[in-house]
Short mmCIF file of C-alpha atoms in Angstrom, two decimals:
data_model
loop_
_atom_site.label_atom_id
_atom_site.label_comp_id
_atom_site.label_asym_id
_atom_site.label_seq_id
_atom_site.Cartn_x
_atom_site.Cartn_y
_atom_site.Cartn_z
CA MET M 1 18.89 273.08 48.08
CA SER M 2 21.63 271.72 45.90
CA PHE M 3 25.22 273.04 45.94
CA LEU M 4 24.75 274.51 42.43
CA SER M 5 21.51 276.21 43.24
CA ALA M 6 22.89 277.79 46.35
CA LEU M 7 26.02 278.87 44.35
CA PHE M 8 23.96 280.66 41.72
CA TYR M 9 21.13 281.96 43.93
CA ASP M 10 22.57 285.45 44.43
CA LYS M 11 23.19 285.89 40.70
CA LEU M 12 19.69 284.73 39.81
CA MET M 13 18.18 287.16 42.25
CA LYS M 14 20.34 290.17 41.48
CA SER M 15 18.12 292.09 39.22
CA THR M 16 15.11 291.70 41.47
CA GLU M 17 17.08 292.60 44.54
CA GLU M 18 18.24 295.73 42.87
CA ALA M 19 14.72 296.61 41.51
CA CYS M 20 12.95 296.31 44.72
CA LEU M 21 13.85 293.85 47.39
CA ILE M 22 16.84 295.71 48.85
CA ASP M 23 14.74 298.82 49.38
CA TRP M 24 11.87 296.81 50.80
CA ARG M 25 14.01 295.01 53.36
CA ARG M 26 15.83 298.14 54.34
CA GLU M 27 12.55 299.91 54.95
CA LEU M 28 11.27 296.88 56.93
CA LEU M 29 14.40 296.58 59.10
CA LYS M 30 15.20 300.28 59.77
CA ASP M 31 13.70 300.40 63.24
CA VAL M 32 14.58 296.88 64.59
CA ASP M 33 16.43 296.74 67.78
CA GLY M 34 17.31 294.35 70.55
CA ARG M 35 17.46 290.69 69.68
CA VAL M 36 16.43 290.04 66.07
CA LEU M 37 15.94 286.55 64.58
CA GLU M 38 15.98 286.16 60.84
CA ILE M 39 14.56 282.80 59.68
CA GLY M 40 15.82 281.46 56.48
CA ALA M 41 18.60 283.98 56.07
CA GLY M 42 19.88 282.30 52.95
CA THR M 43 23.17 283.57 51.58
CA GLY M 44 22.88 286.89 53.62
CA ALA M 45 20.85 289.22 51.40
CA SER M 46 19.71 291.16 54.36
CA LEU M 47 23.17 291.44 56.15
CA GLY M 48 24.04 295.01 55.12
CA LEU M 49 20.52 296.26 55.59
CA TYR M 50 20.28 296.10 59.41
CA PRO M 51 20.65 299.39 61.22
CA LYS M 52 23.89 300.19 63.00
CA LYS M 53 22.58 300.27 66.48
CA HIS M 54 24.63 299.63 69.73
CA GLY M 55 23.04 296.65 71.45
CA LEU M 56 21.50 295.10 68.32
CA GLU M 57 21.96 291.31 68.41
CA ILE M 58 21.28 289.54 65.09
CA PHE M 59 20.66 285.77 64.86
CA LEU M 60 20.58 284.32 61.36
CA SER M 61 18.85 280.99 60.96
CA GLU M 62 19.59 278.98 57.84
CA PRO M 63 19.09 275.15 57.70
CA ASP M 64 20.52 274.58 54.26
CA ALA M 65 24.24 273.83 54.68
CA ASN M 66 25.22 275.12 51.18
CA MET M 67 23.59 278.53 51.78
CA ARG M 68 24.72 278.75 55.38
CA GLY M 69 28.34 278.34 54.18
CA GLN M 70 28.05 281.33 51.99
CA LEU M 71 26.32 283.25 54.85
CA GLU M 72 29.08 282.50 57.35
CA GLU M 73 31.62 283.59 54.70
CA LYS M 74 30.06 286.90 54.22
CA ILE M 75 29.83 287.49 57.98
CA ARG M 76 33.65 286.87 58.21
CA GLU M 77 34.33 289.11 55.31
CA GLN M 78 32.31 291.95 56.80
CA LYS M 79 33.85 291.31 60.22
CA LEU M 80 30.44 291.39 61.95
CA THR M 81 30.67 290.81 65.64
CA ASN M 82 27.01 291.06 66.69
CA VAL M 83 25.77 288.22 64.37
CA ALA M 84 25.29 284.53 65.26
CA VAL M 85 24.31 281.76 62.84
CA LEU M 86 21.84 279.04 63.64
CA SER M 87 21.10 276.01 61.53
CA SER M 88 17.59 275.28 62.73
CA PRO M 89 14.53 275.26 60.42
CA GLY M 90 11.55 277.49 60.94
CA GLU M 91 9.47 274.52 62.28
CA LYS M 92 11.84 274.01 65.16
CA ILE M 93 13.79 277.11 66.15
CA ALA M 94 16.78 276.51 68.51
CA SER M 95 15.84 279.19 71.13
CA GLU M 96 14.13 279.51 74.51
CA SER M 97 10.60 281.04 74.57
CA ASP M 98 9.91 284.76 74.78
CA PHE M 99 13.45 285.55 73.62
CA PHE M 100 13.45 287.78 70.56
CA ASP M 101 12.27 291.40 70.09
CA VAL M 102 11.75 290.89 66.36
CA VAL M 103 11.47 287.98 63.97
CA PHE M 104 12.00 288.58 60.36
CA VAL M 105 11.22 286.37 57.40
CA SER M 106 11.93 287.27 53.71
CA LEU M 107 10.80 284.83 50.98
CA VAL M 108 10.63 282.02 53.45
CA CYS M 109 7.06 280.98 54.21
CA CYS M 110 6.63 279.88 50.58
CA SER M 111 9.22 277.02 51.14
CA VAL M 112 8.96 275.89 54.71
CA THR M 113 7.55 272.34 55.03
CA ASP M 114 4.80 273.46 57.47
CA VAL M 115 3.65 277.07 57.57
CA GLN M 116 1.52 276.79 60.68
CA ALA M 117 4.15 274.93 62.62
CA SER M 118 6.73 277.74 61.70
CA LEU M 119 4.32 280.50 62.65
CA LYS M 120 3.57 278.70 66.03
CA GLU M 121 7.35 278.59 66.67
CA ILE M 122 7.71 282.23 65.84
CA LYS M 123 4.97 283.08 68.36
CA ARG M 124 6.84 280.91 70.89
CA VAL M 125 10.30 282.65 70.58
CA LEU M 126 8.84 286.09 70.22
CA LYS M 127 8.44 288.33 73.28
CA PRO M 128 4.80 289.34 73.97
CA SER M 129 5.68 292.84 73.03
CA GLY M 130 7.69 291.79 69.98
CA SER M 131 7.13 292.23 66.21
CA PHE M 132 6.93 289.77 63.43
CA VAL M 133 8.19 291.37 60.15
CA PHE M 134 7.61 289.72 56.89
CA LEU M 135 8.21 289.96 53.14
CA GLU M 136 6.73 287.08 51.11
CA HIS M 137 5.65 286.25 47.64
CA VAL M 138 2.11 284.90 47.71
CA ALA M 139 -0.75 283.48 45.68
CA ALA M 140 -2.31 285.81 43.10
CA GLU M 141 -5.92 286.97 43.23
CA PRO M 142 -8.32 283.99 43.22
CA GLY M 143 -9.82 283.43 39.84
CA SER M 144 -7.10 285.43 38.05
CA SER M 145 -5.17 283.91 35.14
CA ARG M 146 -1.98 284.06 37.11
CA ARG M 147 -3.53 282.19 39.99
CA LYS M 148 -4.72 279.52 37.68
CA TRP M 149 -1.21 279.09 36.31
CA GLN M 150 0.17 279.08 39.85
CA ASN M 151 -2.03 276.20 40.74
CA ARG M 152 -1.25 274.32 37.65
CA LEU M 153 2.51 274.56 37.95
CA ASN M 154 2.90 274.48 41.65
CA MET M 155 3.84 270.80 41.96
CA PHE M 156 6.51 270.99 39.35
CA TRP M 157 7.88 274.33 40.69
CA ARG M 158 8.23 272.89 44.15
CA LYS M 159 10.46 270.12 42.89
CA ILE M 160 12.88 272.46 41.11
CA ALA M 161 12.77 275.34 43.55
CA GLY M 162 13.48 273.97 47.00
CA ASN M 163 9.86 273.37 47.97
CA CYS M 164 8.86 276.85 47.08
CA HIS M 165 5.10 277.12 46.73
CA LEU M 166 3.51 279.50 44.18
CA ASN M 167 0.18 279.70 45.67
CA ARG M 168 0.37 280.03 49.48
CA GLU M 169 -2.12 282.43 51.00
CA THR M 170 0.39 283.66 53.58
CA GLU M 171 -1.43 286.73 54.76
CA GLN M 172 -4.44 284.65 55.85
CA GLN M 173 -2.07 281.99 57.46
CA ILE M 174 -0.48 284.71 59.54
CA ARG M 175 -3.84 285.91 60.69
CA ASP M 176 -5.01 282.25 61.34
CA ALA M 177 -1.93 281.71 63.49
CA GLY M 178 -3.18 284.35 65.86
CA PHE M 179 -1.09 287.43 64.79
CA THR M 180 -2.58 290.92 64.33
CA ILE M 181 -1.32 292.65 61.26
CA GLN M 182 -0.47 296.17 62.01
CA GLY M 183 0.39 297.28 58.46
CA ILE M 184 0.64 295.44 55.19
CA LYS M 185 1.49 296.37 51.54
CA HIS M 186 0.68 294.39 48.47
CA GLU M 187 3.08 295.02 45.56
CA SER M 188 4.49 293.33 42.48
CA MET M 189 8.04 292.09 42.78
CA ARG M 190 9.72 293.76 39.86
CA LYS M 191 12.12 291.97 37.56
CA ALA M 192 10.83 288.60 38.86
CA MET M 193 9.02 285.96 36.79
CA SER M 194 5.35 286.43 36.58
CA LEU M 195 4.28 283.63 38.78
CA VAL M 196 6.09 284.94 41.87
CA ARG M 197 5.44 288.63 41.45
CA PRO M 198 2.58 289.12 43.88
CA THR M 199 4.03 290.02 47.29
CA ILE M 200 3.08 291.10 50.78
CA ARG M 201 5.16 292.91 53.35
CA GLY M 202 4.50 294.30 56.72
CA VAL M 203 4.54 293.93 60.52
CA ALA M 204 2.39 291.84 62.83
CA THR M 205 2.12 291.53 66.53
CA LEU M 206 0.82 288.89 68.97
CA SER M 207 -2.92 289.20 69.50
#
């Protein structure tokens, strides 16, 4: 992502964050504990939403240097001592296997280069008893007008939006990777442009 895109990302997302994303993330993260890895942490939208628990260790991975700089600045400003920053992409996580109690992704699977490779890495670094927590915008219903427009505009959108795909069927990809989804919600992302409104959020475990 370019410097300018990273610089204005928070402002562009502000209305949608306030309309729904903050509440959704807070609900998803309220019970996390132990070692938590957030992949694609961006500029730190989730930083203030993690529970204040003794022993909670947070690892924030962000491969984009421009976004990572803003993330690190927020961590310093908030004087967080239980947060570490990684620069690795989802396809190659800098961690030993079976290390994390929770892996969290938020609007990330749409833009990774290889979804299946990223999900395979998540399985590798997650403890057998761990949880995979996700919040993603996804493809609209097959045959719908919105899905047709997602398909038409996807290539153009990817070029201007940091490889973000409009039409990824992330729920099925999670299942295909060998996860068991324990709970999932489908909801429209309010105050977002129409093509990215369909979302899923929930928790999956290792089969």
